[in-house]
Short mmCIF file of C-alpha atoms and ligand atoms in Angstrom, two decimals:
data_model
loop_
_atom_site.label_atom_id
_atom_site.label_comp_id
_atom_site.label_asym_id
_atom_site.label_seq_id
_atom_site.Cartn_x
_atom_site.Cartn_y
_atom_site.Cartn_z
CA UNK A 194 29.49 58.72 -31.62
CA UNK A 195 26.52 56.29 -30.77
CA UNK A 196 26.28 55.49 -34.16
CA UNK A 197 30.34 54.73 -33.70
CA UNK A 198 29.57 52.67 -30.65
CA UNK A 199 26.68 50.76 -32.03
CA UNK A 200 29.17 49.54 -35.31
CA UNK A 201 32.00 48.45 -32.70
CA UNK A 202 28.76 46.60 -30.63
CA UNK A 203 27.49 44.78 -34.12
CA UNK A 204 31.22 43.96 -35.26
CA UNK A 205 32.18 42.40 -31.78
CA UNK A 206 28.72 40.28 -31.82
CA UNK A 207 29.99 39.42 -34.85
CA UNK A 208 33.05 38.55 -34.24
CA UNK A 209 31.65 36.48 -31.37
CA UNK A 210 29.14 34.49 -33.38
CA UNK A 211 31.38 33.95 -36.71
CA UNK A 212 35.02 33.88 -35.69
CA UNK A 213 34.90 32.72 -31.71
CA UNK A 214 33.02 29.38 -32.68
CA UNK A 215 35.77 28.53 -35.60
CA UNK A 216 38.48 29.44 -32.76
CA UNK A 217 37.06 28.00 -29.79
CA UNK A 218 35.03 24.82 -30.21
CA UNK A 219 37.22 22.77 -32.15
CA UNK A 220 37.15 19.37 -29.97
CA UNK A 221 40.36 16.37 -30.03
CA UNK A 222 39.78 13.07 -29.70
CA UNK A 223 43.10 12.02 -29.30
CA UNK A 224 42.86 7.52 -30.21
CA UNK A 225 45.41 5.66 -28.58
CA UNK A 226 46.69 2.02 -30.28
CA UNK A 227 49.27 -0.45 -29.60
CA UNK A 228 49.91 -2.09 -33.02
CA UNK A 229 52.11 -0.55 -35.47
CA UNK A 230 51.25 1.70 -37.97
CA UNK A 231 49.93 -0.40 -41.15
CA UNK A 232 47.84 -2.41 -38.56
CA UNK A 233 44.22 -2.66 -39.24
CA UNK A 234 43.33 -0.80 -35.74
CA UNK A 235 44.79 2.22 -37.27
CA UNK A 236 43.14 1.27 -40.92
CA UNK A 237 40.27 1.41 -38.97
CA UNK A 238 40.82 4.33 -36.76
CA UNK A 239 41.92 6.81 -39.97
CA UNK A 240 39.10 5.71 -41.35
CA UNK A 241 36.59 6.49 -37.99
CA UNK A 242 38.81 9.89 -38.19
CA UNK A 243 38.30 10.76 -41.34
CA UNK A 244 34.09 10.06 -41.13
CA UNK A 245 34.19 12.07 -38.15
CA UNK A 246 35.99 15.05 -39.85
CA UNK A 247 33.28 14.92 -42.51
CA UNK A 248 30.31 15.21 -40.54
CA UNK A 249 30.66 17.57 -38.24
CA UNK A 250 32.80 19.62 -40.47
CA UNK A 251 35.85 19.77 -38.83
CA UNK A 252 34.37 20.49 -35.55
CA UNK A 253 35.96 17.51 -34.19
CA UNK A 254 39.25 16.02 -34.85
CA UNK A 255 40.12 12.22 -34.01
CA UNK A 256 44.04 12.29 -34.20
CA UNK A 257 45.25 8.21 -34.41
CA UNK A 258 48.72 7.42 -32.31
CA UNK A 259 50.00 4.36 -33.55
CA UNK A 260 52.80 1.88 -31.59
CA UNK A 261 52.34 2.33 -28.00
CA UNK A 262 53.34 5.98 -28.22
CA UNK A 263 50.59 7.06 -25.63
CA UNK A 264 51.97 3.78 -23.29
CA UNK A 265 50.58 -0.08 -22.96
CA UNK A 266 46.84 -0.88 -24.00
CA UNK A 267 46.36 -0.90 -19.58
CA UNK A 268 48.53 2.57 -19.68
CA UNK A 269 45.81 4.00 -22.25
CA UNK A 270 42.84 2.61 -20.48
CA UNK A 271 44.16 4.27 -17.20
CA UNK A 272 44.58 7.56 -18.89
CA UNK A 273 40.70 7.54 -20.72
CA UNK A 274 39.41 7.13 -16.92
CA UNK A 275 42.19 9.58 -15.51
CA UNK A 276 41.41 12.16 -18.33
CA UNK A 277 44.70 12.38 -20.23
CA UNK A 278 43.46 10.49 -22.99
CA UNK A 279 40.05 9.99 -25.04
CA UNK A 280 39.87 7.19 -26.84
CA UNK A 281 41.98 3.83 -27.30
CA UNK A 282 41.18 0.89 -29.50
CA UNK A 283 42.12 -2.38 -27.91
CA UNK A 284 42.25 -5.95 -27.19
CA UNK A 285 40.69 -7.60 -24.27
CA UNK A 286 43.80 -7.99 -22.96
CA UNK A 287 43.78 -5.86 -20.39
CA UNK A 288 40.05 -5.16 -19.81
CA UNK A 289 39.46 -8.10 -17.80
CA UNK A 290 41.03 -5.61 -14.98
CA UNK A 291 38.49 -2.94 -15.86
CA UNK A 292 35.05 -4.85 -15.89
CA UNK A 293 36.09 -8.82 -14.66
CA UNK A 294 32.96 -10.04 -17.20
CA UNK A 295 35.37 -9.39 -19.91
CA UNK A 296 37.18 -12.11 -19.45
CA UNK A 297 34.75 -14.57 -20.75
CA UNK A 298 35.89 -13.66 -24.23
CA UNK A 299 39.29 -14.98 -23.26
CA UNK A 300 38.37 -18.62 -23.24
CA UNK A 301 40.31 -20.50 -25.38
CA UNK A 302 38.22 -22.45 -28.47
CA UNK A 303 34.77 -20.27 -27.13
CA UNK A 304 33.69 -19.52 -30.75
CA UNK A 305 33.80 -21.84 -33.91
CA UNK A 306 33.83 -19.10 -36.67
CA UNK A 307 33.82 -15.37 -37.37
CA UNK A 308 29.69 -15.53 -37.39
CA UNK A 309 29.62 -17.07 -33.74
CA UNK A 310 31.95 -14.33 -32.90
CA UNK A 311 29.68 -11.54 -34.40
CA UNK A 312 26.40 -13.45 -32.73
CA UNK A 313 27.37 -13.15 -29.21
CA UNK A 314 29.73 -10.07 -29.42
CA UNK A 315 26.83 -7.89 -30.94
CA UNK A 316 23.87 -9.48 -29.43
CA UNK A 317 22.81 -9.56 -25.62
CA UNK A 318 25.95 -10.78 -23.77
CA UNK A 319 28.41 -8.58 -25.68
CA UNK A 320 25.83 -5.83 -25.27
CA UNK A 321 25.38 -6.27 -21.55
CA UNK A 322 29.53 -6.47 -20.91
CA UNK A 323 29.70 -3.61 -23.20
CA UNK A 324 27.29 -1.35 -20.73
CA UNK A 325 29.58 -2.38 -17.70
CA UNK A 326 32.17 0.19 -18.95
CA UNK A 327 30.30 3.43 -18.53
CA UNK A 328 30.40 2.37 -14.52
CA UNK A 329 34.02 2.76 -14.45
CA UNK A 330 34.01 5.95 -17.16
CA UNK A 331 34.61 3.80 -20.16
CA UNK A 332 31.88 3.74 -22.99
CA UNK A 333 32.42 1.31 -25.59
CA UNK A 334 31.93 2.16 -29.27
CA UNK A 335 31.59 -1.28 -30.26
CA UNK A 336 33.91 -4.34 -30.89
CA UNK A 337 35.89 -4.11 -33.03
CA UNK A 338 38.43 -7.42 -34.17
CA UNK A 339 41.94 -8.31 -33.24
CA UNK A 340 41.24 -11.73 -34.30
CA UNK A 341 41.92 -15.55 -34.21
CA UNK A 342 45.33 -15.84 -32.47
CA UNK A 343 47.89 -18.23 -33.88
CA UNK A 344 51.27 -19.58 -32.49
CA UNK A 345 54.67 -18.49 -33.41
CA UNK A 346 58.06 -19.78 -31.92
CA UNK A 347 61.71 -19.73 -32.46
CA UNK A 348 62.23 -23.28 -31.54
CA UNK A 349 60.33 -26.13 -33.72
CA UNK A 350 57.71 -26.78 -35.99
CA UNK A 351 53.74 -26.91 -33.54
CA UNK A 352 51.79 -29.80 -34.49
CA UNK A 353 50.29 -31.01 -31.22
CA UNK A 354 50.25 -29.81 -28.10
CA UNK A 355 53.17 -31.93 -27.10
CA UNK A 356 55.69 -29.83 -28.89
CA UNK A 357 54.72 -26.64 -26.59
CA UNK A 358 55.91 -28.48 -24.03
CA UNK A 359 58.00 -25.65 -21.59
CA UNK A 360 58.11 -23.73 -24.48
CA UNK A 361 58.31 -19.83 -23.50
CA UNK A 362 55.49 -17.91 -24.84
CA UNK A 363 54.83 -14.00 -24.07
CA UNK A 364 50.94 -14.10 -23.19
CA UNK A 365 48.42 -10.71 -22.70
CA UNK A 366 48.08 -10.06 -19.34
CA UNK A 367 45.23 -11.97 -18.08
CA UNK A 368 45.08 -15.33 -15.89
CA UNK A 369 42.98 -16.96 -18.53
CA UNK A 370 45.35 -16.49 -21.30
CA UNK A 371 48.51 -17.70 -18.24
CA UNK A 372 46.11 -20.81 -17.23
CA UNK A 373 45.38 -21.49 -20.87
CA UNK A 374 48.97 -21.82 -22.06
CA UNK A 375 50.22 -23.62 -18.96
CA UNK A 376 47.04 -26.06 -19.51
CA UNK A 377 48.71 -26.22 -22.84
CA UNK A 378 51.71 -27.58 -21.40
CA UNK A 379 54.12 -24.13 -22.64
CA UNK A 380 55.28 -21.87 -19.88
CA UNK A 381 53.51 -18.67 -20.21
CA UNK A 382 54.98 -15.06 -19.31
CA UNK A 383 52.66 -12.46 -19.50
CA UNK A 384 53.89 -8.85 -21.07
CA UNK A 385 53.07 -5.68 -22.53
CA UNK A 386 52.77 -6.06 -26.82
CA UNK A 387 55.29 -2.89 -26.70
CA UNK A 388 57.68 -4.80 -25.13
CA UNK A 389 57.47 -8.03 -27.35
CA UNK A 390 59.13 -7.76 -30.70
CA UNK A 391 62.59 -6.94 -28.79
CA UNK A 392 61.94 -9.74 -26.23
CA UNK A 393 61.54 -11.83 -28.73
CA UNK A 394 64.65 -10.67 -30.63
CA UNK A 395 66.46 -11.02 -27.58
CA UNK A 396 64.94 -15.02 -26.38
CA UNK A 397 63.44 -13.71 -23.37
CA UNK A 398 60.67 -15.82 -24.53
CA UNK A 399 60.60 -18.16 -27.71
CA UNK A 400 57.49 -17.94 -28.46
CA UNK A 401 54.69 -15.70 -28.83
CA UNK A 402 50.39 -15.78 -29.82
CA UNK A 403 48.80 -13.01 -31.98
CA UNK A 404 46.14 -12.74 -35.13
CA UNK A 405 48.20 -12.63 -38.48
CA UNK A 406 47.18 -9.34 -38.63
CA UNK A 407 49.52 -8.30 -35.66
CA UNK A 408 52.00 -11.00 -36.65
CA UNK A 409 52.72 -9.35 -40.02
CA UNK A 410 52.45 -5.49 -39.26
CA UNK A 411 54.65 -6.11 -36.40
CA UNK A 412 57.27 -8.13 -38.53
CA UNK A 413 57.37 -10.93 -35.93
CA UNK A 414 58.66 -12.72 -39.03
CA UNK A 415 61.73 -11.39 -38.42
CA UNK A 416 62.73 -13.01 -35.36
CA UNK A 417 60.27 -15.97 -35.17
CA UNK A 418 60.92 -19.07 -37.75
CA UNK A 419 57.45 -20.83 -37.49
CA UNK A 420 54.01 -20.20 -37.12
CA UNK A 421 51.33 -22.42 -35.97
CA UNK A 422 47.73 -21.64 -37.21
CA UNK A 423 45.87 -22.70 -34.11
CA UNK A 424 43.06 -20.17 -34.00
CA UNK A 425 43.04 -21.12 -30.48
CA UNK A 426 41.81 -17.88 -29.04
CA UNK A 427 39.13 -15.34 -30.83
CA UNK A 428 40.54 -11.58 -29.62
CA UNK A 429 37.81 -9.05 -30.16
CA UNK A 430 38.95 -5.15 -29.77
CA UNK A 431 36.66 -2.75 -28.32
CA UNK A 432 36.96 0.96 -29.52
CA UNK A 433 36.94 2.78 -26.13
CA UNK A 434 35.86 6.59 -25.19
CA UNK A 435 36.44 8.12 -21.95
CA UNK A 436 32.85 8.29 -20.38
CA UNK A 437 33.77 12.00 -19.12
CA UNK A 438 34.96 12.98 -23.09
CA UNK A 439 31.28 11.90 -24.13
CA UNK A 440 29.40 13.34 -21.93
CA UNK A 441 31.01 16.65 -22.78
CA UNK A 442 29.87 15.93 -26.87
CA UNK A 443 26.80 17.31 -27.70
CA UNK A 444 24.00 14.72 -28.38
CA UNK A 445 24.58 15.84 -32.43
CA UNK A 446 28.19 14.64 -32.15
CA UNK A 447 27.63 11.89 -29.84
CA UNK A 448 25.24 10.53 -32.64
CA UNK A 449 27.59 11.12 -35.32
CA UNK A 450 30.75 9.68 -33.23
CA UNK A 451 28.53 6.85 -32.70
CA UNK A 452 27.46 6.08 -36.28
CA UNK A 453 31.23 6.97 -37.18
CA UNK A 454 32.08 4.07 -34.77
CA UNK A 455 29.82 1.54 -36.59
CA UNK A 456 31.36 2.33 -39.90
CA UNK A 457 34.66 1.52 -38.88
CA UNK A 458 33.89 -1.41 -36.85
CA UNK A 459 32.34 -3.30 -40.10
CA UNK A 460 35.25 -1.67 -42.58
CA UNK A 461 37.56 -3.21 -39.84
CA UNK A 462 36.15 -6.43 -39.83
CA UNK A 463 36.18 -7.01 -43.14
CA UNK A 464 40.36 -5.73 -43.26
CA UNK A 465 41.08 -8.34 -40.38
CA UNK A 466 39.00 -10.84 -42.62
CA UNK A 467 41.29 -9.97 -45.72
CA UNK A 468 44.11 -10.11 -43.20
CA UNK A 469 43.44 -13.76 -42.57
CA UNK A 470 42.92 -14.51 -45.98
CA UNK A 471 46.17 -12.92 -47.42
CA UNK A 472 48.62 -13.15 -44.60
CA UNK A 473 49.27 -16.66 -44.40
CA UNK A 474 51.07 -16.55 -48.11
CA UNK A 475 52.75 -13.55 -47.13
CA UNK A 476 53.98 -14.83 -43.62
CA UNK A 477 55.06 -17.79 -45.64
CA UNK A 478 56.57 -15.61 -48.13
CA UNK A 479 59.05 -13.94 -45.36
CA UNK A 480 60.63 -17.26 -44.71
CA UNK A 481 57.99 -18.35 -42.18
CA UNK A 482 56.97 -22.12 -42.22
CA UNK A 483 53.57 -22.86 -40.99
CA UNK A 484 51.98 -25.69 -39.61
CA UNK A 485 48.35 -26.57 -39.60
CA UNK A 486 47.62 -28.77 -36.73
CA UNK A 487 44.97 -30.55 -35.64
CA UNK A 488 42.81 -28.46 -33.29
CA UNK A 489 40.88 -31.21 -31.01
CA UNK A 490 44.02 -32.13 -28.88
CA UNK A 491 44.73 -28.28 -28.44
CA UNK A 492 41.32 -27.45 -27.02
CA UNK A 493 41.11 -30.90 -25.16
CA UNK A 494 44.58 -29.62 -23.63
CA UNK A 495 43.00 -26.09 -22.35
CA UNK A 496 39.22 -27.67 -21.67
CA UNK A 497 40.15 -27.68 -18.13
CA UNK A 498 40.44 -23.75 -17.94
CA UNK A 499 36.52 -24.03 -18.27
CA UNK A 500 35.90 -25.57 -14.92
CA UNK A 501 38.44 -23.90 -12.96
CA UNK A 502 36.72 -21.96 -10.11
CA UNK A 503 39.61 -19.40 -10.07
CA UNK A 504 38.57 -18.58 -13.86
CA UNK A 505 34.51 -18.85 -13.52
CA UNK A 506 34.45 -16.34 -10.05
CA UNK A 507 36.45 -14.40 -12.11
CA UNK A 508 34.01 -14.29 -15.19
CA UNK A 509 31.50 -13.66 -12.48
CA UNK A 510 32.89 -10.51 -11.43
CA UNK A 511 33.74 -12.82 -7.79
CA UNK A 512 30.53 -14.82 -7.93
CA UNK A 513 30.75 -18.08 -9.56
CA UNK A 514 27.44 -18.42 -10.29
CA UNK A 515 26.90 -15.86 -11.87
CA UNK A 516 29.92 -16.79 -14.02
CA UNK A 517 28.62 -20.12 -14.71
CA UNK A 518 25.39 -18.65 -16.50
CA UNK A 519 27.57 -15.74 -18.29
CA UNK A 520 29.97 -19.03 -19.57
CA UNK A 521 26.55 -21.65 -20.59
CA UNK A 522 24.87 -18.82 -22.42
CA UNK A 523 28.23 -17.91 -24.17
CA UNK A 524 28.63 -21.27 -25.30
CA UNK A 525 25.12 -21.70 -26.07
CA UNK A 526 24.96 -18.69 -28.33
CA UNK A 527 28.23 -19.22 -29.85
CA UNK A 528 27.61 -22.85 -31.19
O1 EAX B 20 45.71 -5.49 -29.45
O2 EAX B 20 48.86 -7.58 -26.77
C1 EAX B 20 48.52 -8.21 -27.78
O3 EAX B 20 49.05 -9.28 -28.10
C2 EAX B 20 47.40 -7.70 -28.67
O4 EAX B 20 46.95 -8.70 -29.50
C3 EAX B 20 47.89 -6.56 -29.53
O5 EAX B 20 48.49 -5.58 -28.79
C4 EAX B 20 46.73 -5.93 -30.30
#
């Protein structure tokens, strides 16, 4: 009998130990986008997935959901700091309502090239607007790249800044992007990106502003005749955790998450690189016609955004001078 008992004790330790762990500790990361499927945020996000799978073998699973299926880029932002959600990659779009700092990167013509980018998104001022999130339970993984943002527009060829001229243009929902375009002369309207392709399909607005990246994937091609490569905003991404989702990791898994973030941030820079390289021809090749204009008389249009007080409290967090030094170093470390 003891000897019975003693078996059923060992088995159910057992059990405990081997089986309960397999059952039990499996963690989701579920990873909110906006961009459709073949975008490289989800390139990028498989590929985080997939590295995450690997080394912590199977313990966690990072399932991707494409296309605004979990709600806006602000929707899944809300939901990492509500708990319904645990990770989203996104644009700045929307984070400038989250931590105010963020809006710096939303000047227009801020850096020259993808290394200025790089310089001041990785080093101390990218690094420092990065640690704001954990303050309102957000923890960035990095940033990550939308990328240089051109023009498109069902009305006429861009050349100059002249020919935006009341044109309707769907912007991200941020003053800077609304006081850019209306600096720009173009009269700006600022939406959700699930809400665009059918608003542009039905000429709520004419025009719209996105990397090639998002202009292909999201076959703005379709219902937009020409595209303007103005490169007149840089959009980083940032790939977001909830801060309460990471604290529950172990400081194994946070490590590997971490290091699994890294990864995909440089494998995504490099596809939103390629993007920029191929995507022109291919834009071109789905009946687009592009335009190359000048870009002095576009940032001399929008160089007034820089010394608006509205925009530089705002960068501040609500103290100008403190968004004066964040918007001089910026520029300083991006030349
Ligand atoms: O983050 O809203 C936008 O135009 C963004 O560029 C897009 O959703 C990718």
């Amino acid at each position: 009998m003891q000897k019975k008992l003693l078996t059923v004790i060992v088995f159910s330790l057992f059990l405990a130990l081997v089986a309960a762990p397999a059952a039990y500790a499996k963690t989701i990361l579920k990873l909110g986008t906006s961009t459709q499927p073949t975008h490289i945020y989800n390139q990028a996000a498989d590929h985080f997935a997939k590295i995450v799978a690997d080394k912590t073998g199977g313990e966690i699973e990072v399932q991707v959901f494409p296309a605004a299926q979990l709600g806006s880029e602000r929707d899944m932002v809300e939901g990492l700091q509500l708990g319904s959600l645990e990770m989203t990659l996104t644009s700045t779009g929307p984070m400038g309502g989250f931590v105010p700092q963020v809006k710096l990167f939303n000047l227009p013509f801020l850096f020259k090239d993808r290394e200025s980018c790089y310089r001041v998104l990785d080093g101390e001022i990218g690094t420092q607007i990065a640690d704001r999130f954990v303050k309102v339970g957000l923890r960035s993984l990095g940033w990550f790249e939308n990328g240089f943002r051109n023009i498109t527009n069902s009305k006429r060829p861009v050349n100059s800044p002249a020919d935006m001229k009341g044109v309707k243009i769907r912007v991200m929902e941020d003053d800077v992007f609304i006081l850019t375009m209306k600096a720009m002369g173009a009269s700006p309207l600022p939406m959700a990106f699930g809400e665009l392709y059918t608003a542009l399909e039905q000429k709520t607005v004419d025009a719209q502003e996105n990397p090639l990246a998002v202009i292909h994937s999201s076959r703005f091609f379709e219902v937009q005749k020409y595209l303007a490569m103005t490169g007149h905003f840089y959009s980083p991404a940032v790939l977001l955790i909830s801060e309460a989702t990471w604290k529950n990791l172990s400081p194994k898994n946070q490590k590997i998450v971490a290091d699994a973030a890294a990864q995909a941030r440089d494998f995504e820079r490099g596809l939103s690189l390629k993007a920029d390289q191929e995507l022109e021809a291919a834009c071109e090749k789905e009946g687009m016609i592009i335009t190359h204009p000048d870009k002095a008389p576009f940032a001399k249009a929008v160089a007034s955004v820089y010394s608006n007080p509205k925009v530089i409290k705002a960068i501040g967090g609500g103290n100008a001078e403190e968004g004066q030094k964040l918007i001089d170093a910026a520029i300083a470390a991006a030349k």
